[in-house]
Amino acid sequence: MRKIGVDNYVNTGGFNRLAGRPAAPGSWQPERSSRQWRLFLLLTGSAFMLTGIFFMLF
């Protein structure tokens, strides 16, 4: 019978995976800035909508 304890998680990086952090060295990727991406999409979408409304009215 295998004993599953805290040492098993510490040695395998299970706590890191549970916390959402990568366990393997070198596998960390920087987080993308979703706030700036949303702002960019909002501004470009608004520009296209306003251009279309302008040409529909005039």
XYZ file of C-alpha atoms in Angstrom:
58
model
C 0.000 0.000 0.000
C 1.397 3.381 -1.044
C 1.490 6.214 1.414
C 0.468 9.504 -0.171
C 1.606 12.386 1.953
C 2.804 15.936 1.757
C 6.287 14.896 0.660
C 4.836 13.371 -2.515
C 3.337 16.714 -3.543
C 6.454 18.677 -2.588
C 8.773 16.452 -4.644
C 6.548 16.284 -7.736
C 5.538 19.959 -7.820
C 1.882 19.164 -7.124
C 1.430 22.220 -4.926
C 2.667 24.447 -7.735
C 0.232 22.889 -10.167
C -2.619 23.284 -7.704
C -1.711 26.961 -7.270
C -1.617 27.455 -11.048
C 2.146 27.882 -11.284
C 4.211 25.728 -13.651
C 6.321 23.100 -11.908
C 9.017 22.611 -14.561
C 11.932 25.028 -14.680
C 11.889 27.206 -17.788
C 8.199 26.654 -18.491
C 7.065 29.982 -17.059
C 5.476 32.196 -19.701
C 4.700 35.857 -19.068
C 1.051 36.711 -18.671
C -0.513 38.620 -21.530
C -2.036 41.933 -20.733
C -5.728 41.322 -21.275
C -6.751 44.826 -20.158
C -4.723 46.493 -22.911
C -5.978 43.962 -25.466
C -9.611 44.630 -24.516
C -9.057 48.384 -24.734
C -7.470 48.009 -28.179
C -10.372 45.890 -29.447
C -12.906 48.319 -27.992
C -11.251 51.300 -29.675
C -10.892 49.624 -33.077
C -14.441 48.297 -32.961
C -15.763 51.733 -32.036
C -13.799 53.333 -34.872
C -15.307 50.922 -37.413
C -18.817 51.414 -36.031
C -18.539 55.207 -36.050
C -17.157 55.172 -39.591
C -20.071 53.032 -40.750
C -22.634 55.240 -39.010
C -21.026 58.347 -40.539
C -21.291 56.954 -44.062
C -24.875 55.778 -43.464
C -25.977 59.254 -42.352
C -24.011 61.443 -44.755
